[in-house]
PDB file of C-alpha atoms in Angstrom:
ATOM      1  CA  MET D   1       4.319 -12.011   1.192  1.00 79.00           C
ATOM      2  CA  ARG D   2       2.108 -14.909   3.138  1.00 88.00           C
ATOM      3  CA  MET D   3      -0.201 -14.876   5.327  1.00 94.00           C
ATOM      4  CA  LEU D   4      -1.620 -16.781   8.118  1.00 96.00           C
ATOM      5  CA  LEU D   5      -5.625 -15.801   8.554  1.00 98.00           C
ATOM      6  CA  ILE D   6      -7.005 -17.284  11.876  1.00 98.00           C
ATOM      7  CA  GLU D   7     -10.995 -16.170  12.294  1.00 98.00           C
ATOM      8  CA  ASP D   8     -13.835 -18.228  13.421  1.00 97.00           C
ATOM      9  CA  ASP D   9     -16.155 -15.428  11.272  1.00 97.00           C
ATOM     10  CA  ARG D  10     -16.717 -17.349   8.313  1.00 97.00           C
ATOM     11  CA  PRO D  11     -18.864 -15.080   6.696  1.00 97.00           C
ATOM     12  CA  LEU D  12     -16.050 -12.100   8.096  1.00 97.00           C
ATOM     13  CA  GLY D  13     -13.205 -15.311   7.067  1.00 97.00           C
ATOM     14  CA  SER D  14     -14.605 -15.072   3.863  1.00 96.00           C
ATOM     15  CA  ALA D  15     -15.040 -11.469   2.758  1.00 97.00           C
ATOM     16  CA  ILE D  16     -11.048 -10.582   4.808  1.00 97.00           C
ATOM     17  CA  ARG D  17      -9.171 -13.482   2.213  1.00 96.00           C
ATOM     18  CA  GLU D  18     -11.416 -12.714  -1.233  1.00 94.00           C
ATOM     19  CA  GLN D  19      -9.723  -8.627   0.087  1.00 94.00           C
ATOM     20  CA  LEU D  20      -6.039 -10.466   0.557  1.00 93.00           C
ATOM     21  CA  VAL D  21      -5.817 -12.539  -2.681  1.00 90.00           C
ATOM     22  CA  VAL D  22      -7.248  -9.989  -4.252  1.00 89.00           C
ATOM     23  CA  ASP D  23      -4.656  -7.531  -2.535  1.00 89.00           C
ATOM     24  CA  GLY D  24      -1.817  -9.715  -4.122  1.00 85.00           C
ATOM     25  CA  TYR D  25      -1.314 -12.022  -0.571  1.00 88.00           C
ATOM     26  CA  ALA D  26      -1.286 -15.547  -0.091  1.00 89.00           C
ATOM     27  CA  ILE D  27      -3.157 -16.817   2.781  1.00 93.00           C
ATOM     28  CA  ASP D  28      -4.113 -19.773   4.512  1.00 95.00           C
ATOM     29  CA  TRP D  29      -7.399 -19.567   6.376  1.00 97.00           C
ATOM     30  CA  ALA D  30      -7.544 -21.229   9.967  1.00 97.00           C
ATOM     31  CA  LYS D  31     -11.345 -21.455  11.252  1.00 98.00           C
ATOM     32  CA  ASP D  32      -9.568 -21.964  15.230  1.00 97.00           C
ATOM     33  CA  LEU D  33      -5.663 -22.242  17.383  1.00 97.00           C
ATOM     34  CA  ALA D  34      -6.136 -26.242  16.827  1.00 97.00           C
ATOM     35  CA  GLU D  35      -6.229 -25.437  12.853  1.00 97.00           C
ATOM     36  CA  ALA D  36      -3.423 -22.942  13.188  1.00 96.00           C
ATOM     37  CA  ARG D  37      -1.062 -24.441  15.022  1.00 94.00           C
ATOM     38  CA  HIS D  38      -1.041 -27.245  11.854  1.00 95.00           C
ATOM     39  CA  TYR D  39      -0.941 -24.572   9.282  1.00 93.00           C
ATOM     40  CA  ALA D  40       2.651 -22.954  11.425  1.00 90.00           C
ATOM     41  CA  SER D  41       3.714 -25.807  11.360  1.00 88.00           C
ATOM     42  CA  VAL D  42       4.421 -26.808   8.153  1.00 88.00           C
ATOM     43  CA  ALA D  43       4.792 -23.165   6.838  1.00 87.00           C
ATOM     44  CA  ASP D  44       6.562 -20.130   7.247  1.00 85.00           C
ATOM     45  CA  TYR D  45       4.394 -16.682   7.497  1.00 89.00           C
ATOM     46  CA  GLU D  46       5.319 -13.071   7.916  1.00 89.00           C
ATOM     47  CA  ILE D  47       2.566 -11.499   8.920  1.00 93.00           C
ATOM     48  CA  ILE D  48      -0.306 -13.692  11.072  1.00 96.00           C
ATOM     49  CA  LEU D  49      -4.327 -12.127  11.505  1.00 98.00           C
ATOM     50  CA  LEU D  50      -5.465 -12.729  15.202  1.00 98.00           C
ATOM     51  CA  ASP D  51      -8.999 -12.980  16.313  1.00 97.00           C
ATOM     52  CA  VAL D  52      -8.554 -13.811  20.421  1.00 96.00           C
ATOM     53  CA  LEU D  53     -12.401 -14.690  21.031  1.00 95.00           C
ATOM     54  CA  LEU D  54     -11.395 -18.235  19.252  1.00 97.00           C
ATOM     55  CA  PRO D  55     -13.664 -21.516  19.988  1.00 96.00           C
ATOM     56  CA  ASP D  56     -10.471 -23.834  21.401  1.00 96.00           C
ATOM     57  CA  GLY D  57      -8.484 -20.550  23.208  1.00 94.00           C
ATOM     58  CA  ASN D  58      -7.707 -17.143  23.553  1.00 95.00           C
ATOM     59  CA  GLY D  59      -5.833 -15.566  21.001  1.00 95.00           C
ATOM     60  CA  ILE D  60      -3.740 -13.846  23.512  1.00 95.00           C
ATOM     61  CA  ASP D  61      -2.446 -16.655  24.331  1.00 94.00           C
ATOM     62  CA  TYR D  62      -1.550 -18.202  21.616  1.00 94.00           C
ATOM     63  CA  LEU D  63       0.146 -15.102  20.556  1.00 93.00           C
ATOM     64  CA  GLN D  64       2.580 -15.132  23.472  1.00 90.00           C
ATOM     65  CA  GLU D  65       3.577 -18.630  22.504  1.00 88.00           C
ATOM     66  CA  ILE D  66       3.790 -17.324  18.787  1.00 85.00           C
ATOM     67  CA  SER D  67       6.297 -14.613  20.144  1.00 79.00           C
ATOM     68  CA  LYS D  68       8.375 -17.256  22.447  1.00 76.00           C
ATOM     69  CA  ARG D  69       8.701 -19.399  19.151  1.00 72.00           C
ATOM     70  CA  ALA D  70       9.624 -16.915  16.403  1.00 55.00           C
ATOM     71  CA  VAL D  71      12.791 -15.204  17.979  1.00 49.00           C
ATOM     72  CA  SER D  72      14.971 -16.234  14.889  1.00 39.00           C
ATOM     73  CA  ARG D  73      12.690 -15.430  12.235  1.00 59.00           C
ATOM     74  CA  ARG D  74       9.720 -12.137  13.248  1.00 75.00           C
ATOM     75  CA  VAL D  75       6.283 -12.791  12.097  1.00 88.00           C
ATOM     76  CA  MET D  76       4.487  -9.510  12.158  1.00 92.00           C
ATOM     77  CA  ILE D  77       1.093 -10.024  14.079  1.00 94.00           C
ATOM     78  CA  MET D  78      -2.333  -7.795  13.591  1.00 97.00           C
ATOM     79  CA  ILE D  79      -4.483  -8.568  16.692  1.00 98.00           C
ATOM     80  CA  MET D  80      -8.754  -8.194  15.196  1.00 97.00           C
ATOM     81  CA  THR D  81     -11.473  -8.505  17.674  1.00 96.00           C
ATOM     82  CA  CYS D  82     -14.208  -7.154  19.263  1.00 95.00           C
ATOM     83  CA  ARG D  83     -12.394  -6.444  21.889  1.00 94.00           C
ATOM     84  CA  ASP D  84     -13.004  -2.291  22.203  1.00 94.00           C
ATOM     85  CA  GLN D  85     -10.992  -1.641  25.763  1.00 96.00           C
ATOM     86  CA  THR D  86      -8.422   0.250  26.152  1.00 96.00           C
ATOM     87  CA  SER D  87      -6.339  -2.069  28.410  1.00 96.00           C
ATOM     88  CA  GLN D  88      -7.731  -5.250  26.112  1.00 95.00           C
ATOM     89  CA  LYS D  89      -5.268  -3.542  23.591  1.00 96.00           C
ATOM     90  CA  VAL D  90      -2.387  -2.570  25.941  1.00 96.00           C
ATOM     91  CA  GLU D  91      -2.394  -6.338  27.150  1.00 95.00           C
ATOM     92  CA  ALA D  92      -2.014  -7.709  23.094  1.00 95.00           C
ATOM     93  CA  LEU D  93       0.458  -4.832  22.275  1.00 95.00           C
ATOM     94  CA  ASP D  94       2.492  -5.660  25.530  1.00 93.00           C
ATOM     95  CA  ALA D  95       2.241  -9.114  24.543  1.00 92.00           C
ATOM     96  CA  GLY D  96       3.689  -8.951  21.523  1.00 91.00           C
ATOM     97  CA  ALA D  97       1.180  -7.853  19.252  1.00 94.00           C
ATOM     98  CA  ASP D  98       2.559  -5.484  16.411  1.00 94.00           C
ATOM     99  CA  ASP D  99      -1.219  -4.238  15.853  1.00 97.00           C
ATOM    100  CA  TYR D 100      -4.366  -4.261  16.642  1.00 97.00           C
ATOM    101  CA  MET D 101      -8.012  -3.497  14.843  1.00 97.00           C
ATOM    102  CA  VAL D 102     -11.473  -3.828  16.391  1.00 97.00           C
ATOM    103  CA  LYS D 103     -13.793  -5.038  14.455  1.00 96.00           C
ATOM    104  CA  PRO D 104     -15.840  -3.833  12.922  1.00 95.00           C
ATOM    105  CA  PHE D 105     -13.538  -2.040  10.428  1.00 96.00           C
ATOM    106  CA  ASP D 106     -13.165  -2.006   6.295  1.00 97.00           C
ATOM    107  CA  LEU D 107     -11.274  -3.752   4.778  1.00 97.00           C
ATOM    108  CA  ASP D 108      -9.559  -1.189   2.742  1.00 96.00           C
ATOM    109  CA  GLU D 109      -8.137   0.031   5.768  1.00 97.00           C
ATOM    110  CA  LEU D 110      -6.937  -3.395   6.919  1.00 97.00           C
ATOM    111  CA  SER D 111      -5.347  -3.249   3.388  1.00 95.00           C
ATOM    112  CA  ALA D 112      -3.646  -0.596   4.211  1.00 95.00           C
ATOM    113  CA  ARG D 113      -2.586  -1.644   8.329  1.00 96.00           C
ATOM    114  CA  ILE D 114      -1.293  -4.765   6.068  1.00 95.00           C
ATOM    115  CA  ARG D 115       1.007  -3.128   3.947  1.00 92.00           C
ATOM    116  CA  ALA D 116       2.740  -0.609   6.877  1.00 92.00           C
ATOM    117  CA  LEU D 117       3.449  -3.809   8.698  1.00 91.00           C
ATOM    118  CA  ALA D 118       4.679  -5.577   5.601  1.00 87.00           C
ATOM    119  CA  ARG D 119       6.994  -2.019   4.796  1.00 84.00           C
ATOM    120  CA  ARG D 120       8.228  -2.254   9.192  1.00 84.00           C
ATOM    121  CA  ARG D 121       8.705  -6.364   8.780  1.00 74.00           C
ATOM    122  CA  GLY D 122      10.926  -5.428   5.284  1.00 66.00           C
ATOM    123  CA  GLY D 123       9.154  -7.347   2.861  1.00 49.00           C
ATOM    124  CA  TYR D 124       7.650  -4.423   1.422  1.00 46.00           C
ATOM    125  CA  MET D 125      10.523  -2.529  -1.473  1.00 43.00           C
ATOM    126  CA  PRO D 126       9.514   0.441  -4.186  1.00 42.00           C
ATOM    127  CA  PRO D 127       9.582  -0.655  -7.248  1.00 39.00           C
ATOM    128  CA  THR D 128      13.049  -0.894  -7.983  1.00 45.00           C
ATOM    129  CA  CYS D 129      13.321  -2.221 -12.003  1.00 51.00           C
ATOM    130  CA  LYS D 130      11.625  -1.404 -14.847  1.00 51.00           C
ATOM    131  CA  LEU D 131      10.770  -3.490 -17.649  1.00 49.00           C
ATOM    132  CA  ALA D 132       9.177  -2.046 -20.995  1.00 50.00           C
ATOM    133  CA  PRO D 133       5.135  -1.208 -19.366  1.00 52.00           C
ATOM    134  CA  LEU D 134       6.092  -3.782 -15.885  1.00 49.00           C
ATOM    135  CA  THR D 135       7.835  -2.192 -12.541  1.00 49.00           C
ATOM    136  CA  ILE D 136       9.606  -4.941 -11.240  1.00 52.00           C
ATOM    137  CA  ASP D 137       9.577  -4.666  -6.722  1.00 52.00           C
ATOM    138  CA  ALA D 138      11.468  -7.549  -5.871  1.00 48.00           C
ATOM    139  CA  ALA D 139      15.756  -6.657  -8.201  1.00 41.00           C
ATOM    140  CA  GLU D 140      18.527  -9.183  -7.063  1.00 47.00           C
ATOM    141  CA  ARG D 141      16.786 -11.624  -6.295  1.00 51.00           C
ATOM    142  CA  SER D 142      16.812 -15.679  -7.836  1.00 53.00           C
ATOM    143  CA  PRO D 143      13.606 -17.242  -6.339  1.00 56.00           C
ATOM    144  CA  ASN D 144      13.376 -21.070  -6.396  1.00 58.00           C
ATOM    145  CA  TRP D 145      10.337 -23.337  -7.150  1.00 59.00           C
ATOM    146  CA  THR D 146       9.551 -23.735  -3.518  1.00 64.00           C
ATOM    147  CA  ASP D 147       9.282 -20.346  -3.297  1.00 62.00           C
ATOM    148  CA  ILE D 148       7.800 -19.330  -6.010  1.00 62.00           C
ATOM    149  CA  GLU D 149       4.905 -21.834  -5.411  1.00 65.00           C
ATOM    150  CA  GLU D 150       4.534 -20.817  -2.100  1.00 64.00           C
ATOM    151  CA  ALA D 151       4.529 -16.638  -3.113  1.00 63.00           C
ATOM    152  CA  LEU D 152       1.936 -18.141  -5.883  1.00 63.00           C
ATOM    153  CA  TYR D 153      -0.580 -20.151  -4.152  1.00 63.00           C
ATOM    154  CA  CYS D 154      -2.187 -20.386  -0.768  1.00 58.00           C
ATOM    155  CA  PHE D 155      -1.390 -23.682   1.759  1.00 54.00           C
ATOM    156  CA  GLY D 156      -2.926 -27.014   0.768  1.00 55.00           C
ATOM    157  CA  SER D 157      -3.799 -25.981  -3.162  1.00 58.00           C
ATOM    158  CA  GLU D 158      -3.280 -28.486  -5.512  1.00 59.00           C
ATOM    159  CA  ILE D 159      -0.793 -27.804  -7.340  1.00 58.00           C
ATOM    160  CA  GLU D 160       0.195 -29.186 -10.719  1.00 59.00           C
ATOM    161  CA  SER D 161       4.055 -29.641 -11.718  1.00 65.00           C
ATOM    162  CA  ASN D 162       4.485 -27.666 -14.485  1.00 74.00           C
ATOM    163  CA  THR D 163       1.858 -24.883 -13.099  1.00 75.00           C
ATOM    164  CA  VAL D 164       5.087 -22.032 -12.821  1.00 76.00           C
ATOM    165  CA  GLU D 165       6.627 -22.961 -16.041  1.00 81.00           C
ATOM    166  CA  VAL D 166       3.487 -23.145 -17.697  1.00 83.00           C
ATOM    167  CA  ASP D 167       3.183 -19.297 -15.547  1.00 82.00           C
ATOM    168  CA  ILE D 168       6.511 -18.250 -16.633  1.00 84.00           C
ATOM    169  CA  ARG D 169       6.175 -19.734 -20.739  1.00 87.00           C
ATOM    170  CA  ARG D 170       2.408 -17.169 -20.427  1.00 88.00           C
ATOM    171  CA  LEU D 171       5.055 -14.369 -18.663  1.00 86.00           C
ATOM    172  CA  ARG D 172       7.204 -14.626 -21.057  1.00 87.00           C
ATOM    173  CA  LYS D 173       4.966 -14.743 -24.116  1.00 88.00           C
ATOM    174  CA  LYS D 174       3.822 -11.235 -22.968  1.00 86.00           C
ATOM    175  CA  ILE D 175       6.647  -9.599 -22.092  1.00 84.00           C
ATOM    176  CA  GLY D 176       9.802 -11.222 -24.710  1.00 80.00           C
ATOM    177  CA  ARG D 177      11.687 -14.340 -24.096  1.00 78.00           C
ATOM    178  CA  GLY D 178      15.483 -12.698 -22.781  1.00 80.00           C
ATOM    179  CA  LEU D 179      13.936 -10.888 -20.097  1.00 81.00           C
ATOM    180  CA  ILE D 180      12.983 -14.048 -17.530  1.00 83.00           C
ATOM    181  CA  LEU D 181      16.549 -15.839 -17.635  1.00 81.00           C
ATOM    182  CA  THR D 182      16.775 -19.669 -16.190  1.00 81.00           C
ATOM    183  CA  GLU D 183      18.740 -19.961 -12.919  1.00 74.00           C
ATOM    184  CA  ARG D 184      19.462 -23.847 -13.551  1.00 72.00           C
ATOM    185  CA  GLY D 185      18.467 -25.312 -10.524  1.00 67.00           C
ATOM    186  CA  LEU D 186      17.548 -22.554  -8.671  1.00 67.00           C
ATOM    187  CA  GLY D 187      14.234 -20.835 -10.571  1.00 73.00           C
ATOM    188  CA  TYR D 188      13.975 -17.914 -12.436  1.00 75.00           C
ATOM    189  CA  ARG D 189      16.025 -14.388 -12.484  1.00 75.00           C
ATOM    190  CA  LEU D 190      14.672 -10.765 -14.554  1.00 74.00           C
ATOM    191  CA  VAL D 191      17.031  -9.672 -17.225  1.00 72.00           C
ATOM    192  CA  ASP D 192      17.668  -5.871 -15.916  1.00 62.00           C
ATOM    193  CA  THR D 193      17.977  -3.947 -19.563  1.00 55.00           C
ATOM    194  CA  TRP D 194      19.386  -0.005 -18.909  1.00 46.00           C
TER     195      TRP D 194
END
């Protein structure tokens, strides 16, 4: 799952990004709205983590902008701010936010809320396929090269042209060659041996 973090506080943003990478998410980090607009113009995100008080504008205004554009694709938006008044929470939720966290917050709670957003969005699937000692979440899916690169590597990362091939080769070495098939022109597919 790919996320966009919009947070100008560098220590907090760094801690959030680190936590979410450990949790297995691909995350891009914008420090202001101009950078966020740039990221949003070149990538699709399932979840946006949005601060309200940003150096170049108000996060609620950007939230309304996102909500108007994201008609065809549902983007889940979590507000993260120090604004703790009920009226401010109501304003954000009415503007289109899916969740609201008041700073400071615990990173474990943030992770749990993101998992809840993913379940509501439909991006979370319980384990569906067991192959030897592995449990695979994405049954019946053959991702293409772009999907794999976007899911594994954050936007702006320098990726060698054969990075995915090398990772797949290493994975095949660990779990066996016959369990991951190459779909020519598409990507890879897991074989359910049961």
